[in-house]
Tab-separated table of C-alpha atoms in Angstrom:
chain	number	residue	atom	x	y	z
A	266	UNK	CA	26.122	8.685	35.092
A	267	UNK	CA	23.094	6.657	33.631
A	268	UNK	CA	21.612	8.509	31.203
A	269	UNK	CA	19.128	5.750	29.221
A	270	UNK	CA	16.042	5.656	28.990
A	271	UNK	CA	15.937	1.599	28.301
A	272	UNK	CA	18.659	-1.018	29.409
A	273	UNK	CA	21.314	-1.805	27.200
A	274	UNK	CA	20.516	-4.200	24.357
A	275	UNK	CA	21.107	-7.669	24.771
A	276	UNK	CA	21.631	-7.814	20.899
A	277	UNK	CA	23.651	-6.024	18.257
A	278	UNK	CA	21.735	-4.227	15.831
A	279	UNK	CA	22.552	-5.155	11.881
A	280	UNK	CA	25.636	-2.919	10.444
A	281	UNK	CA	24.013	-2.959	6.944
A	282	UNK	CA	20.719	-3.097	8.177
A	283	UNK	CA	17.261	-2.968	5.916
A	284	UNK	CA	15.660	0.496	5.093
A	285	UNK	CA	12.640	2.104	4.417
A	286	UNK	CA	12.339	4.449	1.501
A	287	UNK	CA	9.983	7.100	0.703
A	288	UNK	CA	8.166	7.558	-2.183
A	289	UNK	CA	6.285	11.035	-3.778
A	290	UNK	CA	2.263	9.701	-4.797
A	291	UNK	CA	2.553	10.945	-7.951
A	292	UNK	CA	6.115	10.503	-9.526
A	293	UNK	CA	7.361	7.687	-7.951
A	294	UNK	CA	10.343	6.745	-10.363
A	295	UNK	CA	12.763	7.548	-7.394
A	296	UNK	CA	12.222	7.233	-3.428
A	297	UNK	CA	13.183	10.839	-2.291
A	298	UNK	CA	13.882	9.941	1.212
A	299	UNK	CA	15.325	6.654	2.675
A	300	UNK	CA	16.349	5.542	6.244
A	301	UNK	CA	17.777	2.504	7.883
A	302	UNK	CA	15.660	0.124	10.316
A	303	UNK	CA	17.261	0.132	13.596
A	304	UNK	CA	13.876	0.133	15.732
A	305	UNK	CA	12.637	-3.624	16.875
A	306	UNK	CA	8.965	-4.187	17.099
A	307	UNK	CA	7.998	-6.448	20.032
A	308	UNK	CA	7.936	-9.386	17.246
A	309	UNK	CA	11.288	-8.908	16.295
A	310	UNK	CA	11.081	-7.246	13.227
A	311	UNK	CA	13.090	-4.094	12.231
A	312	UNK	CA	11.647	-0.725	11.193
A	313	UNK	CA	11.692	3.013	11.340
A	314	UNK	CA	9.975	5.272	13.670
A	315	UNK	CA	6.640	6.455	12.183
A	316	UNK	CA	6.933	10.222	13.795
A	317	UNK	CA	10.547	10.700	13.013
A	318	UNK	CA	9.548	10.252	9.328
A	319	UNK	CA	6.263	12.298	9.027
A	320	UNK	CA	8.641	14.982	10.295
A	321	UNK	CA	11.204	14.245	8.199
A	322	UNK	CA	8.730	14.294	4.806
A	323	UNK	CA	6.949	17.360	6.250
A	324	UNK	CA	10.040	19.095	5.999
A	325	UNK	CA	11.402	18.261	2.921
A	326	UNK	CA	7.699	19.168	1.609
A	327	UNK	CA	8.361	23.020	2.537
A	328	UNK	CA	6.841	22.370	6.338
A	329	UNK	CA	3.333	20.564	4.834
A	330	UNK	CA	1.949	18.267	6.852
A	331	UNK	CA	0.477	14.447	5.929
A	332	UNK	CA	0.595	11.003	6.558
A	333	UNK	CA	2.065	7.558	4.843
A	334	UNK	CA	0.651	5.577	3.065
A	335	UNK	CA	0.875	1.696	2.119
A	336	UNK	CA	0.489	1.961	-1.658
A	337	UNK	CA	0.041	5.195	-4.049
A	338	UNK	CA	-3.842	4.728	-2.988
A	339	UNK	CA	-4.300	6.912	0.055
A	340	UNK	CA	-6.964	4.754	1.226
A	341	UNK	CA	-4.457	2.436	2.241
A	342	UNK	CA	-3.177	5.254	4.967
A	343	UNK	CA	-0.953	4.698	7.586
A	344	UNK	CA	-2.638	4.503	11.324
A	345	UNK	CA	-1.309	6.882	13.124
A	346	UNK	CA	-1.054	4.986	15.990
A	347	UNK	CA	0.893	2.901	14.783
A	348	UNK	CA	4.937	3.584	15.799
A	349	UNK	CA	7.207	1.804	13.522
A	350	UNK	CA	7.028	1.488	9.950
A	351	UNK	CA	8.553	-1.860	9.017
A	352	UNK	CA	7.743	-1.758	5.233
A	353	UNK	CA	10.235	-1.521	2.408
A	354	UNK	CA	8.161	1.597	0.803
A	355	UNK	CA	5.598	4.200	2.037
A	356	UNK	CA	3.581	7.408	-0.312
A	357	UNK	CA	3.663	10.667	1.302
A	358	UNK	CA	0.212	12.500	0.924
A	359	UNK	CA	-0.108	16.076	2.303
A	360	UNK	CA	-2.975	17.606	3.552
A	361	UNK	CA	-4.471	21.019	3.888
A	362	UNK	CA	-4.861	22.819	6.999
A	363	UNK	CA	-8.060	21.246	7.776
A	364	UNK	CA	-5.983	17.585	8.097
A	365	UNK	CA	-7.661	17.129	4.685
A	366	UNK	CA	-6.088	15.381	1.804
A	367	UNK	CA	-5.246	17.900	-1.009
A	368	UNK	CA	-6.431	17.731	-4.210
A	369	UNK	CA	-3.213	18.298	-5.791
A	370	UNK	CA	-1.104	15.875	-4.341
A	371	UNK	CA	2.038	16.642	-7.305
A	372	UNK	CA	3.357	18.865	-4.519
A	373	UNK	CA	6.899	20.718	-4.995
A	374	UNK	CA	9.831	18.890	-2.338
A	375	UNK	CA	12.735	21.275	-1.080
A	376	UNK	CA	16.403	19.218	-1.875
A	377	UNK	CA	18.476	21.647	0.071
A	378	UNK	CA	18.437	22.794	3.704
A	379	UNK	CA	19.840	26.289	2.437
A	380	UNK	CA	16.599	26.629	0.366
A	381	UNK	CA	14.067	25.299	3.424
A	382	UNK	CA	12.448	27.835	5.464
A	383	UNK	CA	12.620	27.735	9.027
A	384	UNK	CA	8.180	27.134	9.967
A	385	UNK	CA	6.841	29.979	12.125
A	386	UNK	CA	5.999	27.253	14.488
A	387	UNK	CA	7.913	23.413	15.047
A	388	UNK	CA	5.654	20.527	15.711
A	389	UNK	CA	3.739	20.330	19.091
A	390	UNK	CA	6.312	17.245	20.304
A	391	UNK	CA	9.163	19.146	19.740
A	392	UNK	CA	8.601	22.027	22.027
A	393	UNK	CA	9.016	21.831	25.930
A	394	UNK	CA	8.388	24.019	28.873
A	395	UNK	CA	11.906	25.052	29.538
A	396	UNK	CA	12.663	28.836	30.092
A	397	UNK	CA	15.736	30.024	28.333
A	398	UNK	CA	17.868	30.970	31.621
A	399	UNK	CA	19.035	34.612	31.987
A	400	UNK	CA	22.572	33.724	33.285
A	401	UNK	CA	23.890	32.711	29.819
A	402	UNK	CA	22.895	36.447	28.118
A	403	UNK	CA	25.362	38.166	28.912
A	404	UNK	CA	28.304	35.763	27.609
A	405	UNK	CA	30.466	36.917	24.788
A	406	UNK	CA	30.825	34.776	21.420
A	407	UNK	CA	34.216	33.274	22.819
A	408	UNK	CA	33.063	31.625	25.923
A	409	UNK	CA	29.962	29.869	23.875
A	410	UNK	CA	32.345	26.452	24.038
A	411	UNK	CA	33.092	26.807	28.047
A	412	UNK	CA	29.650	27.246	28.615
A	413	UNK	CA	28.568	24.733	26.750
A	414	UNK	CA	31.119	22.137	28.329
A	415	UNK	CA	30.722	23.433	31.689
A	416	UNK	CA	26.967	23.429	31.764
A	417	UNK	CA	26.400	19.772	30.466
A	418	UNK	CA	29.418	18.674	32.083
A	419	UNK	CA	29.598	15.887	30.641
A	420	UNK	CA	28.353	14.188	26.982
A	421	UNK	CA	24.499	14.336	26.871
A	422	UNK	CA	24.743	10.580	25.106
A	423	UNK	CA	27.228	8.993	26.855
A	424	UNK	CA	27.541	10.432	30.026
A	425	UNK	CA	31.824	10.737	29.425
A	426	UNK	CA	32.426	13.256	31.649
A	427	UNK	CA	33.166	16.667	29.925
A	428	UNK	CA	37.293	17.139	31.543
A	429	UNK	CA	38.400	13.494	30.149
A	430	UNK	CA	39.466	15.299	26.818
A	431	UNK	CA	37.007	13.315	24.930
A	432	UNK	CA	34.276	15.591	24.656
A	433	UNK	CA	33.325	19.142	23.316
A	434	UNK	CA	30.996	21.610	21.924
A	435	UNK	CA	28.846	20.542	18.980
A	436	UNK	CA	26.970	22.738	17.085
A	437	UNK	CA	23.157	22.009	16.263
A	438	UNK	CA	23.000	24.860	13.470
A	439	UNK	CA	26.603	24.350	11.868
A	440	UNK	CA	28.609	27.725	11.997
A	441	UNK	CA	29.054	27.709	8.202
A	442	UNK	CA	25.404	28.196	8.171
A	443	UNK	CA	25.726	31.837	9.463
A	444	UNK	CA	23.798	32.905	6.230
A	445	UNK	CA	20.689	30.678	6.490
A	446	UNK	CA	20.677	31.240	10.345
A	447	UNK	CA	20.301	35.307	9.810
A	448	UNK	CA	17.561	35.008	6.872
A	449	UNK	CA	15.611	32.987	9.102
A	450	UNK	CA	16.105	35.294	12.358
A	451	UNK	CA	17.151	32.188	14.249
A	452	UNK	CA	18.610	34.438	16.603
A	453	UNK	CA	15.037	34.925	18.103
A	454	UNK	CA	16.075	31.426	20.112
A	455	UNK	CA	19.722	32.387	21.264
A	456	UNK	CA	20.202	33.771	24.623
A	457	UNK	CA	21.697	36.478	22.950
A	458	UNK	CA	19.162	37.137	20.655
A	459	UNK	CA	20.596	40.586	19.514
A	460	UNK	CA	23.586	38.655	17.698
A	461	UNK	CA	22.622	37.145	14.711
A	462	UNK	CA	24.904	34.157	14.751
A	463	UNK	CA	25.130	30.585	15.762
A	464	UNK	CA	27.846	31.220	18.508
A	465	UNK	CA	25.081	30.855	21.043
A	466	UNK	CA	24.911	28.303	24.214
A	467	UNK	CA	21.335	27.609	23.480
A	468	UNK	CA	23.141	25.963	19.789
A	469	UNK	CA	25.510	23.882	21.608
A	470	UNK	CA	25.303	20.382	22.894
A	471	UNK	CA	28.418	18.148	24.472
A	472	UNK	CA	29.119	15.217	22.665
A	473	UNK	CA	31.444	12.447	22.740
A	474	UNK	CA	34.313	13.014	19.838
A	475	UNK	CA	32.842	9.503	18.149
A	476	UNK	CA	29.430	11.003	18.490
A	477	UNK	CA	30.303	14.427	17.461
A	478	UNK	CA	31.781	12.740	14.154
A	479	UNK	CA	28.310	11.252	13.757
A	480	UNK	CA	26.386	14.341	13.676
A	481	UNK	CA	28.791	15.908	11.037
A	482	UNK	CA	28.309	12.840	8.875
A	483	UNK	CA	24.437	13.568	8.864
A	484	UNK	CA	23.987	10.344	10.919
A	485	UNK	CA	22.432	10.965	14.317
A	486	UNK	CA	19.579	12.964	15.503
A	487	UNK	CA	17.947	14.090	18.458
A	488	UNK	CA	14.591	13.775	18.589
A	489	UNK	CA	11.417	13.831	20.760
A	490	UNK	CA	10.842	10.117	22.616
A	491	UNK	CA	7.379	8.602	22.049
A	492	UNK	CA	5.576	10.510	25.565
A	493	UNK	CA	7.574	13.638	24.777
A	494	UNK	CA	8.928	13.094	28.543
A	495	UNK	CA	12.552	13.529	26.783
A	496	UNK	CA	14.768	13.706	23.672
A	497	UNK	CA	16.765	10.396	22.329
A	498	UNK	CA	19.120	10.145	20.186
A	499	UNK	CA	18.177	8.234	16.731
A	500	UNK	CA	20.414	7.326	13.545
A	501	UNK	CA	19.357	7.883	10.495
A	502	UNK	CA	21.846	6.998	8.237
A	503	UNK	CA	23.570	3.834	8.649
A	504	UNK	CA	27.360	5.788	7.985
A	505	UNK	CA	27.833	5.646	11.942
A	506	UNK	CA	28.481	1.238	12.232
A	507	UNK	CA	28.024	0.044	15.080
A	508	UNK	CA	27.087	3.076	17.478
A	509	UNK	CA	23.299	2.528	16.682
A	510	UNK	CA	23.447	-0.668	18.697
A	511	UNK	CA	24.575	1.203	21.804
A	512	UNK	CA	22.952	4.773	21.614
A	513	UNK	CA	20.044	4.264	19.248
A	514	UNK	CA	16.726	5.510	20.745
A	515	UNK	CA	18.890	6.790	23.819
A	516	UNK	CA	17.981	9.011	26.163
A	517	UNK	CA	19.851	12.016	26.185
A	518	UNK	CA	20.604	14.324	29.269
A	519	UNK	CA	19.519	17.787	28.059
A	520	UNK	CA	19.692	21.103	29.431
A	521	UNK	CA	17.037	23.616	29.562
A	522	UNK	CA	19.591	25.546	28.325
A	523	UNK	CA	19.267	24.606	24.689
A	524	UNK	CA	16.602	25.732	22.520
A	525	UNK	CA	14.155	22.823	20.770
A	526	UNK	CA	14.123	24.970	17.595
A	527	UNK	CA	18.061	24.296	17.182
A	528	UNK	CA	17.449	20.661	17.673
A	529	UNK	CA	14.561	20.661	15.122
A	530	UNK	CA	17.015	22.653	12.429
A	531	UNK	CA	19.208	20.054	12.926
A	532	UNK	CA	17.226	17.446	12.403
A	533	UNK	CA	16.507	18.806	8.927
A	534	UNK	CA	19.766	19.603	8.651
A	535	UNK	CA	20.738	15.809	8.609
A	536	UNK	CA	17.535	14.863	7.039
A	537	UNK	CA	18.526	16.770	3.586
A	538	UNK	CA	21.492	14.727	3.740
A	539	UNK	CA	19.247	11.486	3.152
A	540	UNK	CA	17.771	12.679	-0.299
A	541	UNK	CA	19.369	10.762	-3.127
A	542	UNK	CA	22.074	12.975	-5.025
A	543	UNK	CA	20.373	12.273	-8.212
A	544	UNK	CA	17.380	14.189	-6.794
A	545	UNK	CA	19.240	17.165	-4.909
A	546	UNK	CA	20.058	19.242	-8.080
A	547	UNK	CA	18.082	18.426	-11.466
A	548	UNK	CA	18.475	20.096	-14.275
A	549	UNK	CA	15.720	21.584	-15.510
A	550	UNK	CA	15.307	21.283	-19.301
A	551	UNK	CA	14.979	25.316	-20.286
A	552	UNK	CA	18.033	26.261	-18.655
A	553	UNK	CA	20.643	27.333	-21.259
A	554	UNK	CA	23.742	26.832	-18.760
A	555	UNK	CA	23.763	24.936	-15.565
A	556	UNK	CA	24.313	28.121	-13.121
A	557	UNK	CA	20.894	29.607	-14.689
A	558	UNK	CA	17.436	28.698	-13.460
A	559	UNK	CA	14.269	29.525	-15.775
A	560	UNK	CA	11.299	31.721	-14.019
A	561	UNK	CA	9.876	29.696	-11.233
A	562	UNK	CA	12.704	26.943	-10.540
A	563	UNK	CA	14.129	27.888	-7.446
A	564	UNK	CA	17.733	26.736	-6.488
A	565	UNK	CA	17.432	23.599	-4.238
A	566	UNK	CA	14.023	22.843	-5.018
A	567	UNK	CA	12.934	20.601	-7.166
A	568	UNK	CA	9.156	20.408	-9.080
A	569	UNK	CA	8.301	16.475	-8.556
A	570	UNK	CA	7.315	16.505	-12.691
A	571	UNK	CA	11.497	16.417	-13.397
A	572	UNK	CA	11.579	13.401	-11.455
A	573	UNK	CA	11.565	10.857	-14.145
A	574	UNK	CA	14.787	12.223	-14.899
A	575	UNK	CA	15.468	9.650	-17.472
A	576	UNK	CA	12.649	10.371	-19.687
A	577	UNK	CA	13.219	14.150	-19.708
A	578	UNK	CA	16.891	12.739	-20.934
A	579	UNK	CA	15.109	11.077	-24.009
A	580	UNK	CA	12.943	14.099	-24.621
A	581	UNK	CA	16.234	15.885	-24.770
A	582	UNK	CA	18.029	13.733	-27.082
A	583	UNK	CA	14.986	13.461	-29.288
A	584	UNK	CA	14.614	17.484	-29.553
A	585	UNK	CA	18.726	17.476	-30.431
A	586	UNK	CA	18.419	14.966	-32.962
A	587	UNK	CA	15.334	16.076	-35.051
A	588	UNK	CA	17.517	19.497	-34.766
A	589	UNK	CA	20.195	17.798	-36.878
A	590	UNK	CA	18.862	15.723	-39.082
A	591	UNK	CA	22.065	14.596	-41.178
A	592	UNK	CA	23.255	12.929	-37.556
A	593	UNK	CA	22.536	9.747	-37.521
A	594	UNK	CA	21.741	7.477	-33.746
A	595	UNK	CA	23.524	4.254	-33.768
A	596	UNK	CA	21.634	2.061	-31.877
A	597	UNK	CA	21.965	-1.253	-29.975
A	598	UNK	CA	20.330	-3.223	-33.085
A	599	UNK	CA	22.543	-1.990	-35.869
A	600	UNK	CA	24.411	-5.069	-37.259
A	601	UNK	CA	27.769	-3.259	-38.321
A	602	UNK	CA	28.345	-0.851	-35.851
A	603	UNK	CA	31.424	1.377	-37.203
A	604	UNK	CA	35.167	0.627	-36.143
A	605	UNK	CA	36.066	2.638	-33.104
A	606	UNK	CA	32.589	3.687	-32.024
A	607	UNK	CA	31.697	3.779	-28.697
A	608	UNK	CA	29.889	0.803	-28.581
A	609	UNK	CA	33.345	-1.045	-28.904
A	610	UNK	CA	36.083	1.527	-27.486
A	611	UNK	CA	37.400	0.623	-23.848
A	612	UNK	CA	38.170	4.409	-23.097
A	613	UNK	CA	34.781	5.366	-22.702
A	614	UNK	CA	33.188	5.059	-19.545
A	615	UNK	CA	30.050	3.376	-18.959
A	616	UNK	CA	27.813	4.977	-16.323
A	617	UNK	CA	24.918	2.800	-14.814
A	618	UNK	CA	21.777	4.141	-13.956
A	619	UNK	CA	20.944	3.262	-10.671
A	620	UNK	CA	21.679	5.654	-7.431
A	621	UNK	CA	22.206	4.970	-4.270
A	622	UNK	CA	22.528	7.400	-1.167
């Protein structure tokens, strides 16, 4: 079964491979989104599709819409023409719903797909004329897996077909998800749309076992190909080695059975998984204990002024020590640091400062 969309490459694609990182316009201290270059330009050079990551930073910007930018100057915008983004670092500018650039551009970014809000309405590329067919309403919650399995018959990716033992039922909206898939009525897209669950064929997909992996490790995606004629599959994490160099930018065999709005949650799904830990849960400076959050800091979002985490550290520190005045700071330049301090003991850690994903 050929399911691509291209011929095999004739190359292999690098397994720690250059990325492209994503920067807020106004606090830029930290990228806030970051993913591998595994698309080749007709030159040769390596870069990131420019779609997949407007839909990526849309998201993660609580479903606002903008475009990239060279520099922190939106003047230096992104065409949108253009299809791969082959940069080390872009600026993410939203705009209003007249496609014009906001005023306020120190926008809020969501760090946690149990805090994003499913959008009324996915982008125009995701969605496909395919009618949801009637023959899978009736099935009970236990049969979701055969159905799955015996309607794709074989993996979507890879075309292993589905009775070799290497292949199953993946879910697009992960089952532990139950919660977020009830508050935002994603049962309005399951074949059984009275059950308010993820146990519905129009979640499922059958993958390869290798594949399957992937998805759970936040690596691969499926996503709309440039003509919207079909859906690839596209890494975004460079966790999965060397798969990208055989099913990157794949064509994928998919059935009308499943529902584009699954395959979009998934895709932010995996994308929250690309936001540097540092960023996902920052302390916000008022809270008295770590499990309480002041008036307007909402759990998994973050406000983009905490971003220069360090300096809200020193503001900290400063406010503790003018608090106790009789403690003295040792610092770096002090010629006879005391015996035993922590400048000099080996049983205190040292933590360094940089993240990485």
């Amino acid at each position: 079964m050929n399911v691509q969309s291209f011929p095999a490459p004739d190359y292999f694609l690098p397994l720690i491979p250059e990325s492209v990182a994503i920067y807020h316009p106004v606090q830029t201290l930290s990228f806030f989104l970051s993913f591998p270059k595994y698309d080749q330009t007709a030159d040769g050079a390596y870069g990131v599709n420019h779609r997949v990551v407007l839909d990526a930073c849309c998201i993660v910007a609580q479903n606002t819409p903008g475009f990239l930018s060279t520099t922190s100057d939106p003047a230096q915008r992104v065409d949108r023409q253009t299809e791969a983004l082959v940069g080390a670092a872009y600026h993410y500018f939203v705009v209003d719903s007249n496609h014009n650039l906001c005023n306020d551009q120190n926008y809020r970014l969501v760090s946690c797909f149990r805090d994003w809000t499913f959008p009324a309405n996915i982008p125009a590329h995701w969605s496909h004329a395919k009618v949801l067919r009637a023959r899978f309403s009736t099935a009970s919650d236990g049969k979701m897996s055969e159905l799955v399995k015996d309607d794709d018959q074989a993996c979507i990716v890879t075309g292993y077909l589905e009775n070799s033992g290497a292949c199953g039922n993946a879910h697009l909206v992960p089952r532990e998800e139950g919660d977020w898939f009830a508050n935002n009525s994603m049962n309005h897209y399951n074949h059984r749309y009275l059950r308010s669950n993820p146990q519905d064929p129009a979640n499922g997909l059958c993958l390869r076992r290798d594949l399957h992996a992937s998805m759970d490790r936040k690596a691969v995606v499926f996503v709309p190909a440039h003509d919207q004629s079909c859906f690839v599959a596209y890494f975004i994490s460079d966790s999965a080695v060397d798969l990208p160099t055989y099913f990157h930018a794949r064509r994928i065999k998919l059935s009308d059975r499943v529902a584009p709005q699954f395959l979009y949650a998934r895709f932010a799904y995996n994308v929250f998984d690309q936001i540097p830990s540092v960023l996902r849960r920052l302390p916000s400076p008022s809270r008295s204990t770590p499990s309480e959050f002041p008036e307007g800091d909402e759990n998994g979002v973050f406000d983009s002024t905490l971003l220069p985490w360090v300096q809200k550290l020193e503001d900290l520190k400063a406010d503790w020590l003018a608090k106790h005045p009789n403690i003295r700071q040792t610092s770096a330049d002090d010629e006879n640091p005391a015996e035993g301090s922590a400048k000099h003991r080996s049983d205190v850690p040292v933590y360094s400062a940089e993240t990485t994903l």
